[in-house]
PDB file of C-alpha atoms in Angstrom:
ATOM      1  CA  MET A 185       0.000   0.000   0.000  1.00 45.00           C
ATOM      2  CA  THR A 186       1.372   3.418  -0.869  1.00 44.00           C
ATOM      3  CA  GLY A 187       0.868   6.616   1.040  1.00 45.00           C
ATOM      4  CA  THR A 188      -1.287   9.387  -0.309  1.00 43.00           C
ATOM      5  CA  PRO A 189       0.361  12.735  -1.052  1.00 45.00           C
ATOM      6  CA  PRO A 190       0.113  15.443   1.603  1.00 45.00           C
ATOM      7  CA  HIS A 191      -2.903  17.675   1.326  1.00 42.00           C
ATOM      8  CA  PRO A 192      -2.010  20.934  -0.488  1.00 38.00           C
ATOM      9  CA  THR A 193      -2.855  22.972   2.589  1.00 38.00           C
ATOM     10  CA  GLY A 194      -0.792  20.755   4.878  1.00 43.00           C
ATOM     11  CA  GLN A 195      -3.931  19.483   6.619  1.00 41.00           C
ATOM     12  CA  PRO A 196      -5.538  16.113   5.838  1.00 43.00           C
ATOM     13  CA  ASP A 197      -9.168  15.675   4.958  1.00 45.00           C
ATOM     14  CA  VAL A 198     -10.411  13.593   7.892  1.00 46.00           C
ATOM     15  CA  ASP A 199     -14.041  14.688   8.085  1.00 43.00           C
ATOM     16  CA  ALA A 200     -15.194  11.198   7.173  1.00 43.00           C
ATOM     17  CA  PHE A 201     -13.553   9.832  10.321  1.00 44.00           C
ATOM     18  CA  ALA A 202     -13.736  12.676  12.815  1.00 41.00           C
ATOM     19  CA  LYS A 203     -15.936  12.509  15.875  1.00 39.00           C
ATOM     20  CA  PRO A 204     -16.878  15.382  18.168  1.00 38.00           C
ATOM     21  CA  GLU A 205     -14.105  15.946  20.670  1.00 39.00           C
ATOM     22  CA  THR A 206     -14.906  15.583  24.353  1.00 37.00           C
ATOM     23  CA  PRO A 207     -12.641  17.928  26.315  1.00 36.00           C
ATOM     24  CA  ASP A 208     -12.887  15.922  29.519  1.00 35.00           C
ATOM     25  CA  THR A 209     -11.326  12.847  27.883  1.00 36.00           C
ATOM     26  CA  GLU A 210      -9.457  14.052  24.778  1.00 38.00           C
ATOM     27  CA  VAL A 211      -5.682  13.941  25.015  1.00 39.00           C
ATOM     28  CA  THR A 212      -4.277  17.390  24.257  1.00 40.00           C
ATOM     29  CA  PRO A 213      -0.523  17.031  24.602  1.00 40.00           C
ATOM     30  CA  GLU A 214       0.229  20.101  22.496  1.00 41.00           C
ATOM     31  CA  ALA A 215      -0.867  22.137  25.512  1.00 39.00           C
ATOM     32  CA  ALA A 216       2.045  20.760  27.540  1.00 39.00           C
ATOM     33  CA  PRO A 217       4.568  23.205  28.983  1.00 37.00           C
ATOM     34  CA  ALA A 218       7.906  23.146  27.220  1.00 37.00           C
ATOM     35  CA  GLY A 219      11.066  22.070  29.039  1.00 36.00           C
ATOM     36  CA  GLY A 220      11.735  21.319  32.665  1.00 36.00           C
ATOM     37  CA  ALA A 221      10.408  18.466  34.780  1.00 37.00           C
ATOM     38  CA  ILE A 222       7.218  16.828  33.598  1.00 37.00           C
ATOM     39  CA  ALA A 223       4.351  16.875  36.073  1.00 41.00           C
ATOM     40  CA  VAL A 224       1.839  14.181  35.135  1.00 41.00           C
ATOM     41  CA  GLU A 225      -1.522  14.997  36.691  1.00 43.00           C
ATOM     42  CA  ARG A 226      -4.658  12.913  36.863  1.00 43.00           C
ATOM     43  CA  PRO A 227      -7.692  14.448  35.161  1.00 41.00           C
ATOM     44  CA  ALA A 228     -10.306  15.760  37.559  1.00 42.00           C
ATOM     45  CA  HIS A 229     -12.713  13.003  36.484  1.00 45.00           C
ATOM     46  CA  HIS A 230     -10.256  10.162  37.208  1.00 46.00           C
ATOM     47  CA  THR A 231     -11.735   7.124  38.896  1.00 53.00           C
ATOM     48  CA  PRO A 232      -9.344   4.494  40.276  1.00 65.00           C
ATOM     49  CA  SER A 233      -9.148   1.445  38.026  1.00 61.00           C
ATOM     50  CA  ALA A 234     -10.565  -1.909  39.049  1.00 64.00           C
ATOM     51  CA  PHE A 235      -7.017  -3.091  39.709  1.00 76.00           C
ATOM     52  CA  GLU A 236      -6.289  -0.120  41.977  1.00 74.00           C
ATOM     53  CA  LYS A 237      -9.463  -0.739  43.937  1.00 72.00           C
ATOM     54  CA  ASN A 238      -9.572  -4.533  44.034  1.00 70.00           C
ATOM     55  CA  GLY A 239      -6.048  -5.790  43.420  1.00 75.00           C
ATOM     56  CA  PRO A 240      -5.274  -8.883  41.329  1.00 75.00           C
ATOM     57  CA  THR A 241      -8.084 -11.193  40.279  1.00 77.00           C
ATOM     58  CA  GLY A 242      -7.777 -14.511  38.474  1.00 82.00           C
ATOM     59  CA  ASP A 243      -4.573 -15.909  36.996  1.00 88.00           C
ATOM     60  CA  PRO A 244      -1.768 -13.626  35.803  1.00 94.00           C
ATOM     61  CA  VAL A 245      -2.080 -12.591  32.161  1.00 95.00           C
ATOM     62  CA  VAL A 246       1.742 -12.745  32.026  1.00 96.00           C
ATOM     63  CA  LYS A 247       3.790 -15.030  34.254  1.00 96.00           C
ATOM     64  CA  LEU A 248       7.585 -15.264  34.201  1.00 96.00           C
ATOM     65  CA  ALA A 249       9.131 -17.991  36.351  1.00 95.00           C
ATOM     66  CA  GLY A 250      12.868 -18.541  36.586  1.00 95.00           C
ATOM     67  CA  ILE A 251      13.536 -16.711  33.316  1.00 96.00           C
ATOM     68  CA  ARG A 252      17.182 -16.710  32.317  1.00 95.00           C
ATOM     69  CA  LYS A 253      18.713 -15.212  29.195  1.00 96.00           C
ATOM     70  CA  SER A 254      22.303 -15.446  28.013  1.00 95.00           C
ATOM     71  CA  PHE A 255      24.138 -13.961  25.054  1.00 94.00           C
ATOM     72  CA  GLY A 256      27.100 -16.287  24.654  1.00 93.00           C
ATOM     73  CA  ASP A 257      28.866 -16.390  28.001  1.00 94.00           C
ATOM     74  CA  LEU A 258      27.104 -13.250  29.268  1.00 95.00           C
ATOM     75  CA  GLU A 259      24.016 -13.956  31.382  1.00 96.00           C
ATOM     76  CA  VAL A 260      21.803 -10.860  31.352  1.00 96.00           C
ATOM     77  CA  LEU A 261      18.723 -12.274  33.117  1.00 97.00           C
ATOM     78  CA  LYS A 262      19.399 -14.452  36.160  1.00 96.00           C
ATOM     79  CA  GLY A 263      16.145 -16.050  37.196  1.00 95.00           C
ATOM     80  CA  ILE A 264      13.351 -13.459  36.839  1.00 97.00           C
ATOM     81  CA  ASP A 265      10.022 -14.191  38.538  1.00 96.00           C
ATOM     82  CA  LEU A 266       7.191 -11.786  37.720  1.00 96.00           C
ATOM     83  CA  ASN A 267       3.380 -12.016  37.736  1.00 96.00           C
ATOM     84  CA  ILE A 268       1.388  -9.405  35.796  1.00 96.00           C
ATOM     85  CA  TYR A 269      -2.385  -9.312  36.221  1.00 96.00           C
ATOM     86  CA  GLN A 270      -5.169  -7.991  34.015  1.00 94.00           C
ATOM     87  CA  GLY A 271      -5.312  -4.193  34.210  1.00 93.00           C
ATOM     88  CA  GLU A 272      -2.077  -3.943  36.212  1.00 95.00           C
ATOM     89  CA  HIS A 273       0.595  -1.358  35.401  1.00 95.00           C
ATOM     90  CA  VAL A 274       4.097  -2.680  36.033  1.00 96.00           C
ATOM     91  CA  VAL A 275       7.064  -0.317  35.927  1.00 96.00           C
ATOM     92  CA  LEU A 276      10.642  -1.573  35.558  1.00 97.00           C
ATOM     93  CA  ILE A 277      13.384   0.796  36.678  1.00 96.00           C
ATOM     94  CA  GLY A 278      17.111   0.456  37.167  1.00 95.00           C
ATOM     95  CA  PRO A 279      20.446   1.497  35.695  1.00 94.00           C
ATOM     96  CA  SER A 280      21.360   0.910  32.068  1.00 91.00           C
ATOM     97  CA  GLY A 281      22.382  -2.686  31.462  1.00 92.00           C
ATOM     98  CA  SER A 282      20.303  -4.067  34.333  1.00 95.00           C
ATOM     99  CA  GLY A 283      18.167  -6.259  32.045  1.00 95.00           C
ATOM    100  CA  LYS A 284      14.931  -4.232  31.984  1.00 96.00           C
ATOM    101  CA  SER A 285      14.566  -4.070  28.204  1.00 95.00           C
ATOM    102  CA  THR A 286      15.553  -7.730  27.884  1.00 96.00           C
ATOM    103  CA  VAL A 287      12.627  -8.627  30.152  1.00 97.00           C
ATOM    104  CA  LEU A 288      10.277  -6.794  27.775  1.00 96.00           C
ATOM    105  CA  ARG A 289      11.835  -8.355  24.694  1.00 95.00           C
ATOM    106  CA  THR A 290      11.504 -11.770  26.315  1.00 95.00           C
ATOM    107  CA  ILE A 291       7.797 -11.269  26.994  1.00 96.00           C
ATOM    108  CA  ASN A 292       7.079 -10.907  23.258  1.00 92.00           C
ATOM    109  CA  LEU A 293       9.815 -13.355  22.168  1.00 92.00           C
ATOM    110  CA  LEU A 294      12.017 -10.816  20.434  1.00 92.00           C
ATOM    111  CA  GLU A 295      14.535 -12.551  22.682  1.00 93.00           C
ATOM    112  CA  LYS A 296      13.846 -16.217  23.440  1.00 92.00           C
ATOM    113  CA  PRO A 297      14.574 -17.120  27.058  1.00 93.00           C
ATOM    114  CA  THR A 298      17.490 -19.486  27.592  1.00 94.00           C
ATOM    115  CA  SER A 299      15.492 -21.250  30.291  1.00 94.00           C
ATOM    116  CA  GLY A 300      12.426 -20.769  32.448  1.00 94.00           C
ATOM    117  CA  SER A 301       8.682 -20.487  31.935  1.00 94.00           C
ATOM    118  CA  LEU A 302       6.908 -17.697  30.061  1.00 94.00           C
ATOM    119  CA  VAL A 303       3.111 -17.937  30.129  1.00 94.00           C
ATOM    120  CA  VAL A 304       1.044 -15.270  28.356  1.00 95.00           C
ATOM    121  CA  ASP A 305      -2.755 -15.431  28.269  1.00 93.00           C
ATOM    122  CA  GLY A 306      -2.684 -19.072  29.338  1.00 91.00           C
ATOM    123  CA  HIS A 307      -0.156 -20.269  26.740  1.00 91.00           C
ATOM    124  CA  GLU A 308       3.421 -21.363  27.393  1.00 92.00           C
ATOM    125  CA  TYR A 309       6.161 -19.775  25.284  1.00 91.00           C
ATOM    126  CA  GLY A 310       9.155 -20.877  27.330  1.00 87.00           C
ATOM    127  CA  ALA A 311      10.032 -24.339  28.534  1.00 79.00           C
ATOM    128  CA  GLY A 312       8.821 -24.597  32.078  1.00 72.00           C
ATOM    129  CA  SER A 313       5.104 -25.339  32.501  1.00 65.00           C
ATOM    130  CA  THR A 314       2.336 -27.668  31.376  1.00 72.00           C
ATOM    131  CA  ALA A 315       0.214 -24.867  29.856  1.00 75.00           C
ATOM    132  CA  PRO A 316      -0.770 -25.280  26.169  1.00 81.00           C
ATOM    133  CA  ARG A 317       1.964 -24.221  23.765  1.00 87.00           C
ATOM    134  CA  GLY A 318       1.566 -20.978  21.832  1.00 85.00           C
ATOM    135  CA  ASN A 319       3.383 -19.694  18.738  1.00 84.00           C
ATOM    136  CA  SER A 320       5.127 -16.369  18.180  1.00 83.00           C
ATOM    137  CA  LEU A 321       2.445 -15.018  15.817  1.00 82.00           C
ATOM    138  CA  GLN A 322      -0.264 -15.755  18.365  1.00 85.00           C
ATOM    139  CA  LEU A 323       1.818 -14.047  21.060  1.00 90.00           C
ATOM    140  CA  ARG A 324       2.377 -10.867  19.051  1.00 84.00           C
ATOM    141  CA  ARG A 325      -1.337 -10.567  18.399  1.00 86.00           C
ATOM    142  CA  THR A 326      -1.780 -10.580  22.181  1.00 92.00           C
ATOM    143  CA  VAL A 327       1.131  -8.325  23.154  1.00 95.00           C
ATOM    144  CA  GLY A 328       1.752  -4.877  21.644  1.00 94.00           C
ATOM    145  CA  MET A 329       5.074  -3.086  21.964  1.00 94.00           C
ATOM    146  CA  VAL A 330       6.275   0.503  21.627  1.00 94.00           C
ATOM    147  CA  PHE A 331      10.025   0.939  21.196  1.00 92.00           C
ATOM    148  CA  GLN A 332      12.513   3.731  21.876  1.00 88.00           C
ATOM    149  CA  GLN A 333      12.609   4.440  18.145  1.00 88.00           C
ATOM    150  CA  PHE A 334       9.307   5.020  16.373  1.00 88.00           C
ATOM    151  CA  ASN A 335       9.758   2.467  13.551  1.00 90.00           C
ATOM    152  CA  LEU A 336       7.226   4.174  11.267  1.00 95.00           C
ATOM    153  CA  PHE A 337       7.274   3.608   7.513  1.00 96.00           C
ATOM    154  CA  PRO A 338       8.580   6.911   6.093  1.00 96.00           C
ATOM    155  CA  HIS A 339       6.647   6.557   2.811  1.00 97.00           C
ATOM    156  CA  LEU A 340       3.278   6.097   4.555  1.00 97.00           C
ATOM    157  CA  THR A 341       1.072   8.721   6.193  1.00 97.00           C
ATOM    158  CA  ALA A 342       0.193   8.509   9.871  1.00 97.00           C
ATOM    159  CA  LEU A 343      -3.180   7.025   8.906  1.00 97.00           C
ATOM    160  CA  ASP A 344      -1.601   4.407   6.653  1.00 97.00           C
ATOM    161  CA  ASN A 345       1.042   3.500   9.262  1.00 97.00           C
ATOM    162  CA  VAL A 346      -1.743   2.614  11.684  1.00 97.00           C
ATOM    163  CA  ALA A 347      -4.001   0.997   9.076  1.00 97.00           C
ATOM    164  CA  LEU A 348      -1.371  -1.250   7.467  1.00 96.00           C
ATOM    165  CA  PRO A 349      -1.123  -3.869  10.269  1.00 93.00           C
ATOM    166  CA  LEU A 350      -4.915  -3.906  10.555  1.00 95.00           C
ATOM    167  CA  ARG A 351      -5.071  -5.042   6.941  1.00 94.00           C
ATOM    168  CA  SER A 352      -2.047  -7.383   6.975  1.00 91.00           C
ATOM    169  CA  VAL A 353      -2.517  -8.933  10.436  1.00 88.00           C
ATOM    170  CA  ARG A 354      -6.235  -8.624  11.123  1.00 89.00           C
ATOM    171  CA  GLY A 355      -7.424  -8.913   7.525  1.00 91.00           C
ATOM    172  CA  LEU A 356      -9.630  -5.805   7.596  1.00 94.00           C
ATOM    173  CA  SER A 357     -10.745  -4.133   4.394  1.00 96.00           C
ATOM    174  CA  ARG A 358      -9.037  -0.865   3.506  1.00 96.00           C
ATOM    175  CA  ARG A 359     -12.139   1.127   4.451  1.00 96.00           C
ATOM    176  CA  ASP A 360     -12.529  -0.573   7.831  1.00 97.00           C
ATOM    177  CA  ALA A 361      -8.801  -0.393   8.556  1.00 97.00           C
ATOM    178  CA  GLU A 362      -8.686   3.338   7.824  1.00 97.00           C
ATOM    179  CA  ALA A 363     -11.755   3.991   9.957  1.00 97.00           C
ATOM    180  CA  ARG A 364     -10.202   2.139  12.904  1.00 97.00           C
ATOM    181  CA  ALA A 365      -6.838   3.834  12.324  1.00 97.00           C
ATOM    182  CA  ALA A 366      -8.525   7.247  12.376  1.00 97.00           C
ATOM    183  CA  GLU A 367     -10.234   6.374  15.663  1.00 96.00           C
ATOM    184  CA  GLU A 368      -6.900   5.416  17.238  1.00 96.00           C
ATOM    185  CA  LEU A 369      -5.270   8.620  15.976  1.00 96.00           C
ATOM    186  CA  ARG A 370      -8.150  10.580  17.493  1.00 95.00           C
ATOM    187  CA  ARG A 371      -7.566   8.708  20.755  1.00 93.00           C
ATOM    188  CA  VAL A 372      -3.967   9.971  20.928  1.00 94.00           C
ATOM    189  CA  GLY A 373      -4.894  13.486  19.805  1.00 93.00           C
ATOM    190  CA  LEU A 374      -3.493  13.230  16.278  1.00 95.00           C
ATOM    191  CA  LEU A 375      -6.483  12.865  13.959  1.00 96.00           C
ATOM    192  CA  ILE A 376      -5.676  16.271  12.473  1.00 96.00           C
ATOM    193  CA  ARG A 377      -2.251  14.866  11.444  1.00 96.00           C
ATOM    194  CA  ALA A 378      -3.679  11.733   9.756  1.00 96.00           C
ATOM    195  CA  GLY A 379      -2.452  12.744   6.287  1.00 97.00           C
ATOM    196  CA  HIS A 380       1.044  13.742   7.374  1.00 97.00           C
ATOM    197  CA  TYR A 381       4.178  11.695   6.745  1.00 97.00           C
ATOM    198  CA  PRO A 382       6.631  10.905   9.598  1.00 96.00           C
ATOM    199  CA  SER A 383       9.048  13.569   8.329  1.00 96.00           C
ATOM    200  CA  GLN A 384       6.276  16.144   8.825  1.00 96.00           C
ATOM    201  CA  LEU A 385       5.707  15.145  12.468  1.00 96.00           C
ATOM    202  CA  SER A 386       7.659  15.929  15.612  1.00 94.00           C
ATOM    203  CA  GLY A 387       9.325  13.098  17.514  1.00 93.00           C
ATOM    204  CA  GLY A 388       6.585  13.155  20.119  1.00 94.00           C
ATOM    205  CA  GLN A 389       3.896  12.981  17.456  1.00 95.00           C
ATOM    206  CA  GLN A 390       5.667  10.070  15.753  1.00 95.00           C
ATOM    207  CA  GLN A 391       5.806   8.164  19.021  1.00 94.00           C
ATOM    208  CA  ARG A 392       2.093   8.784  19.578  1.00 95.00           C
ATOM    209  CA  VAL A 393       1.396   7.378  16.092  1.00 96.00           C
ATOM    210  CA  ALA A 394       3.413   4.304  17.108  1.00 96.00           C
ATOM    211  CA  ILE A 395       1.264   3.981  20.242  1.00 96.00           C
ATOM    212  CA  ALA A 396      -1.912   4.287  18.139  1.00 96.00           C
ATOM    213  CA  ARG A 397      -0.609   1.590  15.781  1.00 96.00           C
ATOM    214  CA  ALA A 398      -0.010  -0.829  18.666  1.00 95.00           C
ATOM    215  CA  LEU A 399      -3.384  -0.111  20.295  1.00 95.00           C
ATOM    216  CA  ALA A 400      -5.271  -0.603  17.014  1.00 95.00           C
ATOM    217  CA  LEU A 401      -4.558  -4.343  17.124  1.00 93.00           C
ATOM    218  CA  ASP A 402      -6.431  -4.688  20.456  1.00 93.00           C
ATOM    219  CA  PRO A 403      -3.591  -6.211  22.474  1.00 95.00           C
ATOM    220  CA  LYS A 404      -4.222  -7.613  25.918  1.00 95.00           C
ATOM    221  CA  VAL A 405      -0.848  -6.321  27.123  1.00 96.00           C
ATOM    222  CA  MET A 406       1.165  -3.259  26.069  1.00 96.00           C
ATOM    223  CA  LEU A 407       4.937  -3.089  26.491  1.00 97.00           C
ATOM    224  CA  PHE A 408       6.722   0.286  26.472  1.00 96.00           C
ATOM    225  CA  ASP A 409      10.523   0.231  26.188  1.00 94.00           C
ATOM    226  CA  GLU A 410      11.735   3.679  27.289  1.00 91.00           C
ATOM    227  CA  PRO A 411       9.408   5.381  24.791  1.00 91.00           C
ATOM    228  CA  THR A 412      10.581   8.902  25.707  1.00 90.00           C
ATOM    229  CA  SER A 413      14.346   8.287  25.709  1.00 88.00           C
ATOM    230  CA  ALA A 414      14.837   9.389  22.081  1.00 83.00           C
ATOM    231  CA  LEU A 415      12.788  12.586  22.465  1.00 88.00           C
ATOM    232  CA  ASP A 416      13.805  16.160  23.091  1.00 87.00           C
ATOM    233  CA  PRO A 417      12.879  17.144  26.670  1.00 85.00           C
ATOM    234  CA  GLU A 418      10.051  19.457  25.589  1.00 84.00           C
ATOM    235  CA  LEU A 419       8.340  16.566  23.759  1.00 88.00           C
ATOM    236  CA  VAL A 420       8.401  14.068  26.633  1.00 91.00           C
ATOM    237  CA  GLY A 421       5.247  15.342  28.327  1.00 90.00           C
ATOM    238  CA  GLU A 422       2.909  14.720  25.390  1.00 92.00           C
ATOM    239  CA  VAL A 423       3.947  11.051  25.177  1.00 93.00           C
ATOM    240  CA  LEU A 424       3.674  10.529  28.941  1.00 92.00           C
ATOM    241  CA  ARG A 425       0.166  11.992  28.951  1.00 91.00           C
ATOM    242  CA  THR A 426      -0.823   9.676  26.115  1.00 92.00           C
ATOM    243  CA  MET A 427       0.564   6.701  28.031  1.00 93.00           C
ATOM    244  CA  GLN A 428      -1.280   7.791  31.157  1.00 90.00           C
ATOM    245  CA  ALA A 429      -4.527   7.898  29.203  1.00 91.00           C
ATOM    246  CA  VAL A 430      -3.828   4.357  27.992  1.00 92.00           C
ATOM    247  CA  ALA A 431      -3.206   3.266  31.584  1.00 91.00           C
ATOM    248  CA  GLU A 432      -6.454   4.840  32.774  1.00 89.00           C
ATOM    249  CA  SER A 433      -8.362   2.981  30.050  1.00 90.00           C
ATOM    250  CA  GLY A 434      -7.597  -0.264  31.921  1.00 90.00           C
ATOM    251  CA  MET A 435      -4.866  -1.587  29.620  1.00 94.00           C
ATOM    252  CA  THR A 436      -2.376  -4.027  31.160  1.00 95.00           C
ATOM    253  CA  MET A 437       1.021  -2.335  30.777  1.00 96.00           C
ATOM    254  CA  VAL A 438       4.690  -3.083  31.391  1.00 97.00           C
ATOM    255  CA  VAL A 439       6.840   0.038  31.144  1.00 96.00           C
ATOM    256  CA  VAL A 440      10.599   0.522  31.210  1.00 96.00           C
ATOM    257  CA  THR A 441      11.301   4.156  32.051  1.00 92.00           C
ATOM    258  CA  HIS A 442      13.567   6.609  33.835  1.00 90.00           C
ATOM    259  CA  GLU A 443      10.663   9.046  34.287  1.00 90.00           C
ATOM    260  CA  ILE A 444      10.186   8.550  38.034  1.00 90.00           C
ATOM    261  CA  GLY A 445       7.307  11.033  38.288  1.00 89.00           C
ATOM    262  CA  PHE A 446       5.359   9.039  35.707  1.00 90.00           C
ATOM    263  CA  ALA A 447       6.329   5.740  37.329  1.00 92.00           C
ATOM    264  CA  ARG A 448       5.114   6.955  40.710  1.00 90.00           C
ATOM    265  CA  GLU A 449       1.805   8.039  39.185  1.00 89.00           C
ATOM    266  CA  VAL A 450       0.877   4.897  37.241  1.00 91.00           C
ATOM    267  CA  GLY A 451       2.864   2.043  38.807  1.00 92.00           C
ATOM    268  CA  ASP A 452       0.753  -0.598  40.551  1.00 93.00           C
ATOM    269  CA  LEU A 453       3.856  -2.788  40.788  1.00 95.00           C
ATOM    270  CA  ASN A 454       7.285  -1.177  40.684  1.00 96.00           C
ATOM    271  CA  VAL A 455      10.365  -3.318  40.099  1.00 97.00           C
ATOM    272  CA  PHE A 456      13.960  -2.194  40.622  1.00 97.00           C
ATOM    273  CA  MET A 457      16.473  -4.295  38.671  1.00 96.00           C
ATOM    274  CA  GLU A 458      20.246  -4.413  38.637  1.00 96.00           C
ATOM    275  CA  ASP A 459      22.694  -6.884  37.110  1.00 95.00           C
ATOM    276  CA  GLY A 460      19.938  -9.104  35.732  1.00 96.00           C
ATOM    277  CA  VAL A 461      18.039  -9.672  38.977  1.00 96.00           C
ATOM    278  CA  VAL A 462      15.086  -8.101  40.772  1.00 96.00           C
ATOM    279  CA  VAL A 463      16.604  -6.270  43.744  1.00 96.00           C
ATOM    280  CA  GLU A 464      13.340  -4.966  45.231  1.00 96.00           C
ATOM    281  CA  SER A 465       9.719  -4.506  44.201  1.00 96.00           C
ATOM    282  CA  GLY A 466       6.621  -2.966  45.709  1.00 94.00           C
ATOM    283  CA  GLY A 467       3.257  -1.381  45.081  1.00 91.00           C
ATOM    284  CA  ARG A 468       2.130   2.223  45.258  1.00 88.00           C
ATOM    285  CA  GLY A 469       4.341   4.081  47.708  1.00 89.00           C
ATOM    286  CA  PHE A 470       7.395   2.097  46.606  1.00 94.00           C
ATOM    287  CA  TYR A 471       9.413   5.224  45.791  1.00 93.00           C
ATOM    288  CA  GLU A 472       8.947   6.584  49.291  1.00 92.00           C
ATOM    289  CA  ASN A 473       9.209   3.279  51.172  1.00 92.00           C
ATOM    290  CA  CYS A 474      11.742   1.064  49.390  1.00 93.00           C
ATOM    291  CA  THR A 475      14.495  -0.267  51.660  1.00 94.00           C
ATOM    292  CA  SER A 476      17.274  -1.382  49.308  1.00 95.00           C
ATOM    293  CA  PRO A 477      20.158   1.117  49.590  1.00 95.00           C
ATOM    294  CA  ARG A 478      20.870   0.689  45.865  1.00 95.00           C
ATOM    295  CA  ALA A 479      17.244   1.355  44.889  1.00 95.00           C
ATOM    296  CA  ILE A 480      17.125   4.435  47.140  1.00 94.00           C
ATOM    297  CA  GLU A 481      20.374   5.724  45.608  1.00 94.00           C
ATOM    298  CA  PHE A 482      19.074   5.200  42.070  1.00 94.00           C
ATOM    299  CA  ILE A 483      15.713   6.898  42.713  1.00 92.00           C
ATOM    300  CA  LYS A 484      17.433   9.928  44.236  1.00 91.00           C
ATOM    301  CA  ALA A 485      19.799  10.149  41.267  1.00 91.00           C
ATOM    302  CA  VAL A 486      17.086  10.176  38.587  1.00 86.00           C
ATOM    303  CA  LYS A 487      14.459  12.379  40.298  1.00 73.00           C
TER     304      LYS A 487
END
């Protein structure tokens, strides 16, 4: 599929897809203050999620047990145990090289675990349980991922970047795929940019298109691998607000980030890693109450 040329006025014709905006729910990241620390605030209408109110229910949607991963002689994950429940927001923090991103890449099999059990949505993808076996295609239809880099097709518009996997993976018609893509762009506040190419978008806008693309496939779990690390500081806030809106929608999320303010706001389970192991973990209040000297030192350093 080829992208359509930019509209002569620089604005796409999206009337066929647009819905009335609702100010109390619409994401408006362009209103973010430029520069400085990012203060992520809950909207006035926020209601605690079912997970916040009730805690875990049922079996974990993702379960890692004894996960190890080696690259040659270098062992980067040394027996990771982690349960992630429906609607839970898990935040992984720690210094560079601690294994956080490898945990994410293991969950969607971009890196196959050397040993241990990986169960996602009731299917085993590692080697350690009696759950029914799943395949990588099935897993990636269940788990969406947003990377540090945006990975958008430069020759496709924002609308086409979101619509393409809906056609190729879900088998939707072009009309249905574009309608769904437009809805997801509206959800992240970018419907007005639907006809723009990646080169015509800021880094923050490109990352929000990448988030819309992942959400369009209706994943049960969303993985975010330091999605703001490649952005200029003044663009970080718009992506964090989009991610917060995704969290408040009830999506199960696993996030690797150095944005401690955001982590404190959304993290139901917060995990500090170093040297391939979980050093300490805890729920809300973790950043004020953790006891590991190394975790305390790290949190102070990145505030």
